[in-house]
Structures are given as structure tokens and as C-alpha cells.
mmCIF file of C-alpha atoms (C1' of nucleotides) in Angstrom:
data_model
loop_
_atom_site.group_PDB
_atom_site.id
_atom_site.type_symbol
_atom_site.label_atom_id
_atom_site.label_comp_id
_atom_site.label_asym_id
_atom_site.label_seq_id
_atom_site.Cartn_x
_atom_site.Cartn_y
_atom_site.Cartn_z
ATOM 1 C CA MET A 14 61.063 91.028 62.052
ATOM 2 C CA ALA A 15 59.632 92.510 58.952
ATOM 3 C CA ASN A 16 62.827 94.449 58.570
ATOM 4 C CA SER A 17 64.822 91.310 58.189
ATOM 5 C CA VAL A 18 62.659 90.151 55.357
ATOM 6 C CA ARG A 19 62.667 93.536 53.830
ATOM 7 C CA GLY A 20 66.417 93.659 54.106
ATOM 8 C CA LEU A 21 66.689 90.298 52.488
ATOM 9 C CA ILE A 22 64.538 91.327 49.582
ATOM 10 C CA GLU A 23 66.058 94.726 49.134
ATOM 11 C CA GLY A 24 69.557 93.521 49.650
ATOM 12 C CA ALA A 25 69.066 90.929 47.001
ATOM 13 C CA ALA A 26 67.670 93.504 44.652
ATOM 14 C CA TYR A 27 71.190 94.526 43.869
ATOM 15 C CA GLY A 28 72.396 91.053 43.323
ATOM 16 C CA SER A 29 69.454 90.304 41.142
ATOM 17 C CA ARG A 30 71.105 91.430 37.958
ATOM 18 C CA LEU A 31 73.592 88.683 38.465
ATOM 19 C CA GLY A 32 71.962 86.422 40.915
ATOM 20 C CA LEU A 33 68.336 86.403 39.941
ATOM 21 C CA THR A 34 68.770 84.438 36.780
ATOM 22 C CA GLU A 35 66.497 81.748 35.567
ATOM 23 C CA ASP A 36 69.030 79.290 36.832
ATOM 24 C CA SER A 37 69.262 80.546 40.322
ATOM 25 C CA VAL A 38 65.542 80.908 40.574
ATOM 26 C CA GLY A 39 65.211 77.455 39.183
ATOM 27 C CA ILE A 40 64.097 75.345 42.028
ATOM 28 C CA PRO A 41 63.216 71.703 41.929
ATOM 29 C CA ASP A 42 59.720 71.295 40.617
ATOM 30 C CA GLN A 43 58.141 69.933 43.708
ATOM 31 C CA SER A 44 59.084 72.947 45.752
ATOM 32 C CA ARG A 45 58.043 75.654 43.339
ATOM 33 C CA GLU A 46 54.378 75.110 42.998
ATOM 34 C CA PRO A 47 52.726 78.487 43.406
ATOM 35 C CA ALA A 48 49.313 76.956 43.371
ATOM 36 C CA GLU A 49 50.391 74.741 46.168
ATOM 37 C CA SER A 50 51.919 77.399 48.306
ATOM 38 C CA TRP A 51 49.075 79.833 47.730
ATOM 39 C CA ASP A 52 46.462 77.209 47.962
ATOM 40 C CA LEU A 53 43.922 78.012 50.571
ATOM 41 C CA GLY A 54 42.912 74.535 51.446
ATOM 42 C CA GLU A 55 46.147 72.665 51.344
ATOM 43 C CA THR A 56 48.749 75.190 52.312
ATOM 44 C CA LYS A 57 50.335 74.946 55.680
ATOM 45 C CA PRO A 58 51.333 78.441 56.669
ATOM 46 C CA ASN A 59 54.111 78.521 59.143
ATOM 47 C CA VAL A 60 52.168 80.127 61.857
ATOM 48 C CA GLU A 61 54.297 78.425 64.437
ATOM 49 C CA ALA A 62 57.356 79.970 62.955
ATOM 50 C CA LEU A 63 55.609 83.294 62.920
ATOM 51 C CA GLU A 64 54.814 83.044 66.555
ATOM 52 C CA ARG A 65 58.376 82.190 67.346
ATOM 53 C CA GLY A 66 59.328 85.383 65.664
ATOM 54 C CA VAL A 67 61.440 83.736 63.041
ATOM 55 C CA PRO A 68 62.076 86.295 60.361
ATOM 56 C CA GLY A 69 60.809 85.476 56.984
ATOM 57 C CA LEU A 70 59.609 82.021 57.735
ATOM 58 C CA TYR A 71 55.998 82.977 57.380
ATOM 59 C CA LEU A 72 56.576 83.378 53.695
ATOM 60 C CA SER A 73 54.979 80.525 51.890
ATOM 61 C CA CYS A 74 58.011 80.150 49.693
ATOM 62 C CA PHE A 75 60.007 79.217 52.720
ATOM 63 C CA ASP A 76 58.081 76.039 53.107
ATOM 64 C CA MET A 77 60.684 74.139 51.207
ATOM 65 C CA LEU A 78 63.487 75.517 53.290
ATOM 66 C CA LEU A 79 61.931 74.550 56.533
ATOM 67 C CA THR A 80 63.177 71.022 56.592
ATOM 68 C CA GLU A 81 66.918 70.948 56.259
ATOM 69 C CA GLU A 82 67.900 74.520 55.832
ATOM 70 C CA ALA A 83 65.657 76.265 58.275
ATOM 71 C CA THR A 84 68.046 76.518 61.142
ATOM 72 C CA TRP A 85 70.817 77.710 58.931
ATOM 73 C CA LEU A 86 68.580 80.233 57.285
ATOM 74 C CA VAL A 87 67.402 81.575 60.564
ATOM 75 C CA LYS A 88 70.947 81.977 61.699
ATOM 76 C CA VAL A 89 71.776 83.879 58.568
ATOM 77 C CA SER A 90 68.740 86.093 58.753
ATOM 78 C CA GLU A 91 69.232 87.031 62.331
ATOM 79 C CA GLY A 92 72.954 87.061 62.539
ATOM 80 C CA SER A 93 73.843 89.085 59.523
ATOM 81 C CA SER A 94 74.185 92.728 60.317
ATOM 82 C CA ALA A 95 74.422 93.312 56.627
ATOM 83 C CA LEU A 96 70.863 92.258 56.201
ATOM 84 C CA GLN A 97 69.702 94.671 58.816
ATOM 85 C CA ALA A 98 71.678 97.410 57.171
ATOM 86 C CA ALA A 99 70.428 96.706 53.710
ATOM 87 C CA PRO A 100 67.360 98.950 53.879
ATOM 88 C CA MET A 101 69.676 101.889 54.430
ATOM 89 C CA LEU A 102 70.821 101.509 50.875
ATOM 90 C CA ARG A 103 67.471 102.746 49.816
ATOM 91 C CA MET A 104 68.672 106.228 50.648
ATOM 92 C CA GLU A 105 71.975 105.956 48.894
ATOM 93 C CA PRO A 106 71.672 103.956 45.717
ATOM 94 C CA ARG A 107 74.834 102.372 44.505
ATOM 95 C CA GLU A 108 76.520 103.046 41.257
ATOM 96 C CA GLU A 109 77.414 99.420 40.777
ATOM 97 C CA PRO A 110 74.364 97.310 41.318
ATOM 98 C CA GLU A 111 76.310 94.212 40.416
ATOM 99 C CA GLN A 112 78.055 94.387 43.727
ATOM 100 C CA CYS A 113 76.002 92.769 46.334
ATOM 101 C CA PRO A 114 76.064 94.970 49.425
ATOM 102 C CA VAL A 115 75.651 92.038 51.703
ATOM 103 C CA ILE A 116 78.900 90.557 50.568
ATOM 104 C CA ASP A 117 80.612 93.909 50.796
ATOM 105 C CA SER A 118 79.860 94.633 54.371
ATOM 106 C CA GLN A 119 80.683 91.168 55.457
ATOM 107 C CA GLU A 120 84.029 91.307 53.816
ATOM 108 C CA GLN A 121 84.835 94.489 55.633
ATOM 109 C CA GLY A 122 83.939 92.915 58.925
ATOM 110 C CA LEU A 123 85.941 89.748 58.922
ATOM 111 C CA SER A 124 88.695 88.443 56.755
ATOM 112 C CA PRO A 125 86.936 85.748 54.851
ATOM 113 C CA GLY A 126 88.404 82.340 54.624
ATOM 114 C CA LEU A 127 87.450 79.829 52.033
ATOM 115 C CA GLU A 128 84.596 78.505 54.093
ATOM 116 C CA VAL A 129 83.186 81.962 54.627
ATOM 117 C CA GLN A 130 83.310 82.655 50.925
ATOM 118 C CA GLU A 131 81.625 79.374 50.350
ATOM 119 C CA GLU A 132 78.953 80.369 52.810
ATOM 120 C CA GLU A 133 78.532 83.735 51.186
ATOM 121 C CA ARG A 134 78.064 82.106 47.853
ATOM 122 C CA SER A 135 75.384 79.906 49.318
ATOM 123 C CA LEU A 136 73.794 82.873 50.989
ATOM 124 C CA GLU A 137 73.700 84.683 47.708
ATOM 125 C CA GLN A 138 72.050 81.722 46.068
ATOM 126 C CA VAL A 139 69.483 81.403 48.796
ATOM 127 C CA GLN A 140 68.755 85.100 48.593
ATOM 128 C CA SER A 141 68.197 84.947 44.874
ATOM 129 C CA MET A 142 66.074 81.898 45.264
ATOM 130 C CA VAL A 143 64.008 83.427 48.010
ATOM 131 C CA VAL A 144 63.508 86.680 46.173
ATOM 132 C CA GLY A 145 62.530 84.834 43.056
ATOM 133 C CA GLU A 146 59.989 82.827 44.969
ATOM 134 C CA VAL A 147 58.611 85.888 46.700
ATOM 135 C CA LEU A 148 58.193 87.624 43.376
ATOM 136 C CA LYS A 149 56.557 84.594 41.864
ATOM 137 C CA ASP A 150 54.180 84.253 44.766
ATOM 138 C CA ILE A 151 53.238 87.892 44.591
ATOM 139 C CA GLU A 152 52.791 87.602 40.871
ATOM 140 C CA THR A 153 50.508 84.644 41.332
ATOM 141 C CA ALA A 154 48.450 86.528 43.874
ATOM 142 C CA CYS A 155 48.211 89.550 41.592
ATOM 143 C CA LYS A 156 46.918 87.507 38.720
ATOM 144 C CA LEU A 157 44.483 85.669 40.857
ATOM 145 C CA LEU A 158 43.130 88.734 42.574
ATOM 146 C CA ASN A 159 43.516 90.965 39.564
ATOM 147 C CA ILE A 160 45.378 93.603 41.505
ATOM 148 C CA THR A 161 48.596 95.449 40.819
ATOM 149 C CA PRO A 162 51.725 94.362 42.681
ATOM 150 C CA ASP A 163 52.323 97.793 44.122
ATOM 151 C CA PRO A 164 50.102 98.326 47.176
ATOM 152 C CA ILE A 165 50.260 102.077 46.659
ATOM 153 C CA GLU A 166 48.005 101.735 43.645
ATOM 154 C CA TRP A 167 45.305 99.731 45.365
ATOM 155 C CA ASN A 168 41.821 101.092 45.786
ATOM 156 C CA THR A 169 39.632 100.075 48.679
ATOM 157 C CA SER A 170 38.357 97.040 46.830
ATOM 158 C CA ASN A 171 41.886 95.894 46.036
ATOM 159 C CA VAL A 172 42.802 96.295 49.678
ATOM 160 C CA GLN A 173 39.887 94.110 50.716
ATOM 161 C CA LYS A 174 40.892 91.460 48.208
ATOM 162 C CA TRP A 175 44.436 91.461 49.480
ATOM 163 C CA LEU A 176 43.260 91.230 53.060
ATOM 164 C CA LEU A 177 40.946 88.363 52.277
ATOM 165 C CA TRP A 178 43.716 86.594 50.431
ATOM 166 C CA THR A 179 46.264 87.034 53.185
ATOM 167 C CA GLU A 180 43.789 86.068 55.858
ATOM 168 C CA HIS A 181 42.845 82.892 54.062
ATOM 169 C CA LEU A 182 46.436 82.058 53.349
ATOM 170 C CA TYR A 183 47.563 82.336 56.926
ATOM 171 C CA ARG A 184 44.315 81.285 58.527
ATOM 172 C CA LEU A 185 43.896 84.635 60.193
ATOM 173 C CA PRO A 186 40.615 85.818 61.628
ATOM 174 C CA HIS A 187 38.712 88.047 59.263
ATOM 175 C CA ALA A 188 39.772 91.635 59.816
ATOM 176 C CA GLY A 189 38.577 93.193 56.598
ATOM 177 C CA LYS A 190 36.083 95.393 58.373
ATOM 178 C CA ALA A 191 38.815 96.967 60.450
ATOM 179 C CA PHE A 192 40.436 98.159 57.255
ATOM 180 C CA GLN A 193 37.331 99.147 55.369
ATOM 181 C CA ASP A 194 37.469 102.233 53.191
ATOM 182 C CA LEU A 195 41.235 102.279 53.264
ATOM 183 C CA THR A 196 43.170 102.602 50.036
ATOM 184 C CA GLY A 197 46.522 101.026 49.442
ATOM 185 C CA LYS A 198 48.090 104.392 50.001
ATOM 186 C CA ASP A 199 46.435 104.667 53.388
ATOM 187 C CA LEU A 200 47.566 101.185 54.228
ATOM 188 C CA CYS A 201 51.148 101.858 53.243
ATOM 189 C CA ALA A 202 51.237 104.943 55.397
ATOM 190 C CA MET A 203 50.161 103.047 58.477
ATOM 191 C CA SER A 204 52.624 101.983 61.119
ATOM 192 C CA GLU A 205 52.744 98.578 62.709
ATOM 193 C CA GLU A 206 51.086 100.057 65.780
ATOM 194 C CA GLU A 207 48.203 101.358 63.741
ATOM 195 C CA PHE A 208 47.768 97.935 62.202
ATOM 196 C CA HIS A 209 47.780 96.456 65.643
ATOM 197 C CA GLN A 210 45.219 98.964 66.848
ATOM 198 C CA ARG A 211 42.836 98.107 64.043
ATOM 199 C CA SER A 212 43.343 94.408 64.400
ATOM 200 C CA PRO A 213 45.042 93.244 67.584
ATOM 201 C CA GLN A 214 44.897 89.631 66.433
ATOM 202 C CA CYS A 215 46.542 89.824 63.064
ATOM 203 C CA GLY A 216 47.522 93.426 62.482
ATOM 204 C CA ASP A 217 51.169 92.600 62.988
ATOM 205 C CA THR A 218 51.105 89.821 60.448
ATOM 206 C CA LEU A 219 49.254 91.904 57.927
ATOM 207 C CA HIS A 220 51.665 94.758 58.407
ATOM 208 C CA ALA A 221 54.640 92.470 57.961
ATOM 209 C CA HIS A 222 53.106 91.038 54.854
ATOM 210 C CA LEU A 223 52.317 94.380 53.382
ATOM 211 C CA ASP A 224 55.895 95.301 54.079
ATOM 212 C CA ILE A 225 57.045 92.470 51.872
ATOM 213 C CA TRP A 226 54.800 93.587 49.062
ATOM 214 C CA LYS A 227 56.034 97.144 49.432
ATOM 215 C CA SER A 228 59.622 95.971 49.380
ATOM 216 C CA ALA A 229 59.030 93.836 46.341
ATOM 217 C CA ALA A 230 57.416 96.746 44.550
ATOM 218 C CA TRP A 231 60.286 98.977 45.521
ATOM 219 C CA MET A 232 62.761 96.387 44.363
ATOM 220 C CA LYS A 233 61.000 96.049 41.061
ATOM 221 C CA GLU A 234 61.223 99.765 40.539
ATOM 222 C CA ARG A 235 64.858 99.652 41.556
ATOM 223 C CA CYS A 236 65.652 96.900 39.071
ATOM 224 C CA SER A 237 63.856 98.556 36.214
ATOM 225 C CA MET A 238 65.877 101.741 36.635
ATOM 226 C CA GLY A 239 69.026 102.255 34.636
ATOM 227 C CA ASP A 240 69.354 99.918 31.716
ATOM 228 C CA THR A 241 66.519 98.557 29.662
ATOM 229 C CA LYS A 242 67.615 94.975 29.959
ATOM 230 C CA THR A 243 64.787 93.190 31.644
ATOM 231 C CA THR A 244 65.471 91.110 34.669
ATOM 232 C CA VAL A 245 63.513 88.088 35.658
ATOM 233 C CA GLY A 246 61.675 90.258 38.114
ATOM 234 C CA ASP A 247 60.613 92.667 35.424
ATOM 235 C CA GLU A 248 59.342 89.891 33.268
ATOM 236 C CA LEU A 249 57.310 88.609 36.125
ATOM 237 C CA TRP A 250 55.822 91.984 36.801
ATOM 238 C CA SER A 251 55.046 92.922 33.264
ATOM 239 C CA GLU A 252 53.402 89.583 32.855
ATOM 240 C CA ALA A 253 51.379 90.320 35.933
ATOM 241 C CA ASP A 254 50.388 93.733 34.642
ATOM 242 C CA SER A 255 49.105 92.388 31.379
ATOM 243 C CA SER A 256 46.330 90.509 33.068
ATOM 244 C CA CYS A 257 45.315 93.473 35.173
ATOM 245 C CA SER A 258 43.661 95.346 32.344
ATOM 246 C CA GLY A 259 40.158 95.621 31.064
ATOM 247 C CA GLN A 260 36.688 94.943 32.315
ATOM 248 C CA PRO A 261 35.646 92.620 35.118
ATOM 249 C CA ILE A 262 36.574 89.092 34.242
ATOM 250 C CA HIS A 263 34.013 86.534 33.195
ATOM 251 C CA LEU A 264 33.869 83.145 34.760
ATOM 252 C CA TRP A 265 34.668 81.367 31.525
ATOM 253 C CA GLN A 266 37.722 83.576 31.080
ATOM 254 C CA PHE A 267 38.840 82.821 34.587
ATOM 255 C CA LEU A 268 38.480 79.088 34.028
ATOM 256 C CA ARG A 269 40.472 79.394 30.848
ATOM 257 C CA GLU A 270 43.177 81.284 32.727
ATOM 258 C CA LEU A 271 43.452 78.481 35.231
ATOM 259 C CA LEU A 272 43.510 75.888 32.489
ATOM 260 C CA LEU A 273 46.320 77.691 30.729
ATOM 261 C CA LYS A 274 48.468 77.333 33.818
ATOM 262 C CA PRO A 275 48.461 73.608 34.437
ATOM 263 C CA HIS A 276 51.678 73.968 36.353
ATOM 264 C CA ASN A 277 49.901 76.120 38.898
ATOM 265 C CA TYR A 278 46.363 74.834 38.853
ATOM 266 C CA GLY A 279 46.582 71.426 37.263
ATOM 267 C CA ARG A 280 45.576 69.820 40.491
ATOM 268 C CA CYS A 281 42.234 71.575 40.664
ATOM 269 C CA ILE A 282 41.275 71.983 36.999
ATOM 270 C CA ARG A 283 42.733 70.436 33.861
ATOM 271 C CA TRP A 284 42.069 69.676 30.242
ATOM 272 C CA LEU A 285 40.703 66.298 29.325
ATOM 273 C CA ASN A 286 40.837 67.195 25.672
ATOM 274 C CA LYS A 287 42.324 70.562 25.001
ATOM 275 C CA ASP A 288 41.518 70.516 21.297
ATOM 276 C CA LYS A 289 37.854 69.924 21.953
ATOM 277 C CA GLY A 290 37.886 72.311 24.890
ATOM 278 C CA ILE A 291 36.849 69.615 27.333
ATOM 279 C CA PHE A 292 38.036 70.156 30.858
ATOM 280 C CA LYS A 293 37.470 68.646 34.246
ATOM 281 C CA ILE A 294 37.211 70.383 37.576
ATOM 282 C CA GLU A 295 39.200 68.107 39.834
ATOM 283 C CA ASP A 296 38.736 70.072 43.021
ATOM 284 C CA SER A 297 35.438 71.896 42.889
ATOM 285 C CA ALA A 298 35.793 73.545 46.273
ATOM 286 C CA HIS A 299 39.234 74.824 45.426
ATOM 287 C CA VAL A 300 38.237 76.296 42.098
ATOM 288 C CA ALA A 301 35.261 77.939 43.757
ATOM 289 C CA ARG A 302 37.493 79.462 46.404
ATOM 290 C CA LEU A 303 39.813 80.834 43.757
ATOM 291 C CA TRP A 304 36.866 82.291 41.875
ATOM 292 C CA GLY A 305 35.525 83.806 45.081
ATOM 293 C CA LEU A 306 38.846 85.412 45.761
ATOM 294 C CA ARG A 307 39.035 86.830 42.297
ATOM 295 C CA LYS A 308 35.565 88.302 42.530
ATOM 296 C CA ASN A 309 35.858 89.256 46.163
ATOM 297 C CA ARG A 310 33.014 86.918 47.073
ATOM 298 C CA PRO A 311 34.004 85.082 50.239
ATOM 299 C CA ALA A 312 30.808 83.023 50.179
ATOM 300 C CA MET A 313 31.450 81.547 46.760
ATOM 301 C CA ASN A 314 31.105 77.796 46.499
ATOM 302 C CA TYR A 315 30.821 75.221 43.791
ATOM 303 C CA ASP A 316 27.045 75.242 43.927
ATOM 304 C CA LYS A 317 26.984 78.876 42.879
ATOM 305 C CA LEU A 318 29.915 78.618 40.530
ATOM 306 C CA SER A 319 28.315 75.725 38.704
ATOM 307 C CA ARG A 320 25.073 77.681 38.456
ATOM 308 C CA SER A 321 27.002 80.421 36.717
ATOM 309 C CA ILE A 322 28.549 77.871 34.386
ATOM 310 C CA ARG A 323 25.075 76.594 33.559
ATOM 311 C CA GLN A 324 24.060 80.068 32.510
ATOM 312 C CA TYR A 325 26.588 79.614 29.732
ATOM 313 C CA TYR A 326 24.644 76.724 28.270
ATOM 314 C CA LYS A 327 22.069 78.854 26.534
ATOM 315 C CA LYS A 328 24.668 81.459 25.637
ATOM 316 C CA GLY A 329 26.715 78.890 23.814
ATOM 317 C CA ILE A 330 29.915 79.494 25.729
ATOM 318 C CA ILE A 331 30.196 76.303 27.742
ATOM 319 C CA ARG A 332 28.206 73.087 27.496
ATOM 320 C CA LYS A 333 28.250 69.606 28.844
ATOM 321 C CA PRO A 334 30.247 67.229 26.660
ATOM 322 C CA ASP A 335 28.375 64.662 24.570
ATOM 323 C CA VAL A 336 29.083 61.998 27.128
ATOM 324 C CA SER A 337 28.163 63.798 30.278
ATOM 325 C CA GLN A 338 30.509 63.251 33.174
ATOM 326 C CA ARG A 339 30.585 64.736 36.598
ATOM 327 C CA LEU A 340 32.532 67.951 36.872
ATOM 328 C CA VAL A 341 33.376 67.841 33.191
ATOM 329 C CA TYR A 342 32.469 70.730 30.900
ATOM 330 C CA GLN A 343 33.325 71.769 27.403
ATOM 331 C CA PHE A 344 34.042 75.119 25.813
ATOM 332 C CA VAL A 345 31.800 75.462 22.790
ATOM 333 C CA HIS A 346 34.537 77.384 20.989
ATOM 334 C CA PRO A 347 37.906 75.858 21.828
ATOM 335 C CA VAL A 348 40.971 78.007 21.339
ATOM 336 C "C1'" DC B 2 25.954 62.623 49.351
ATOM 337 C "C1'" DA B 3 27.739 65.592 45.763
ATOM 338 C "C1'" DT B 4 26.416 66.862 41.469
ATOM 339 C "C1'" DT B 5 23.246 68.503 37.878
ATOM 340 C "C1'" DA B 6 19.564 71.308 36.062
ATOM 341 C "C1'" DG B 7 17.108 75.375 35.866
ATOM 342 C "C1'" DG B 8 13.634 79.085 38.008
ATOM 343 C "C1'" DA B 9 13.586 83.328 40.298
ATOM 344 C "C1'" DG B 10 15.045 87.569 42.286
ATOM 345 C "C1'" DA B 11 18.806 90.456 44.226
ATOM 346 C "C1'" DA B 12 23.197 92.621 43.564
ATOM 347 C "C1'" DC B 13 26.556 94.705 40.979
ATOM 348 C "C1'" DA B 14 29.272 97.410 37.424
ATOM 349 C "C1'" DT C 14 21.280 96.122 30.996
ATOM 350 C "C1'" DG C 15 23.837 91.925 31.146
ATOM 351 C "C1'" DT C 16 26.312 89.116 34.164
ATOM 352 C "C1'" DT C 17 26.843 87.062 38.266
ATOM 353 C "C1'" DC C 18 25.357 85.900 43.000
ATOM 354 C "C1'" DT C 19 22.233 83.752 45.900
ATOM 355 C "C1'" DC C 20 18.748 80.652 47.148
ATOM 356 C "C1'" DC C 21 15.759 77.307 45.906
ATOM 357 C "C1'" DT C 22 13.439 72.679 44.379
ATOM 358 C "C1'" DA C 23 13.865 68.487 42.075
ATOM 359 C "C1'" DA C 24 16.266 64.793 39.820
ATOM 360 C "C1'" DT C 25 20.295 61.670 39.267
ATOM 361 C "C1'" DG C 26 24.169 58.287 40.214
#
DNA sequence: CATTAGGAGAACA
DNA sequence: TGTTCTCCTAATG
């Protein structure tokens, strides 16, 4: 089933120059909330879909498609031989990336009527949308975990972070120990069977997920080859890379990062007065979980996080505002 | 009850 | 070594 997803991503990589525009990635606001889809507490991973063996539906970005379009999407994913064939293209790169291979092979198969063309157009749009969402989700995870998008580059600590993240996200039993001391390179070299051997409960899921990350990384590389014109994907990645540099992050920096992305994290932390640097933690448990993920501290909670914030009092980094309110703090030096 | 405050020591890079 | 993590007691609303 991972192949279907992989095919979808890789197949769309070619269409991305045309298809993966801001417009096509533009999805109604309610359905493109990375914080929501990656949220540990509130997300509803489609485990049922996973168990049914529905390709791709375990991706969080598919949540929005589940309602009306799910059946259609499943049909497309399973029925299209082009999607299965797409990974083959990896071996023989095309000269004209603008031509979507999926469309090509379908046109050869049947003589397309108007409705079929219509359907193909929709398929293309869905593909672009899905790929865009996958990239965005991966980008979000990278920033949060402070890891690179390409699993090959992960060290053992990065691998553990990714495992913890994926396990939380899909409510999997903790299997980090089974993959201890493995680098991203090791992980990428492992077959599905090896994953299953190490973790019979969730090895398959983890392998499938890693496959998506690998495909996305491959696609990114693919897109960045050739011309220098940046695609949406590239912008996402480079943005992700920029935050992956430097020393271990400080808590106050992390909080600021969250505050700077109200679209993603506005539900758990937000400014009360940005000019004065006053902010409120709306969901203490959630923020603590995010911090724990970032620092690879599964046992993090608000009690400990707030203790760390209090250490900032005497350092003059964060203080309580003049009128003290619960869960409200203030940066001593606002931006 | 969750939050706040701060002491103390361990853990970590 | 500085920062954070962890655990703790006590106070507050």
C-alpha cells in the first residue's frame, strides 16, 4: 500500500511544476490546519482506514477528503495502473517534466471522452493538493522536531524523534527501543519485513510512513534539479532547512516560534499583546507536548515547562505581566 | 483542582 | 558550565 502513496507523490512530482502552484495547493482554511492535523491530542488518525488497507488514507492530510471524496479517491488510488507504474519513472527521468506521466499512460490505455478528461483534471488537482499537504505536513514536523526532511540524514536521535512523533500521531505503541541506535540511513535501508520483525505491532505503519518521507525527499530533489526556478515544494523545504541550524533551541525561542505561527498554533498559544510581548498559553498540555517532542522528552508536561519558564524570571527573559493572569507571560524584550 | 512560585539535584550538550 | 529536566513543598484562586 505504501507503493500507491509513493506513486501518488512521485507521479505528482512531475506535474508539480504546473500543478503544484499556490492556487492548487490552496485549500479552504478549515482543512489546512497543520497544527490540527499534527496535533497529538486532537488529531484523529485514520487508523480504521489503515487497517482496511486503504492506500494513503492514513495520511493526516487526507482527513478532509474522507467525507465526500474518500470513496472516489480510493477508487482512483487503487484502480489507476498509472499510479502503480509511477515509481518506475525514477529510473528513467523524463525530459519534459511538465507532462504528467499519469495522464500519459491513461491516454494510451483508453480513448478519453470528455468525462474522462474531466476526471483526469480532477485527479491532477487532487494529486497536487495531496502532495502539497504532504509536503506541508512534513515541513511542519521538521520544524517542530528540528530534523531535516530527508531521512537519510538523520542521526539516531533524529530517528527517535521521528518515531516518537509518528507514534504519537497515530497512537501507536511505543517502539522506539526496537529501533534504538539506528540512523536514518539504516532505517531507509530496512525492508518492510525488517520493520515488522523489530516491531510486529506498528512496524508496517512506520515503514509506510518512512516511505512517504523518503518519497517526498526524493521528489524534492527531483524538483530542484534542472532549472533554478523554485517550486512551492522547494520553498517549503528551504524554509524548513533554515530552522534546522544552530545550537539546541531554548524554550523561549521555541515559544516565540509557536507564537509567530498563529495559523498553526494559535489554538494553543497566542499573543495577547504582541507589542508588549504578552502571550497566553491556551492549551498548556498541548504546548508541553510540543516542547517535549522538540526536545525528545516524552515525559514533558506543563508543570516542568512552566518551571523552566520561571527560570527566565531572574534572567530577565520572560516575566509575569504587571497584572498577573493564569497562563499569561510576557517577554521582557519584545521583538 | 490547576496553576504559581521557587529550592534542590540530576541530566545533558 | 549553563540550561533544562525532574521532583518537590507550599501557596493561591
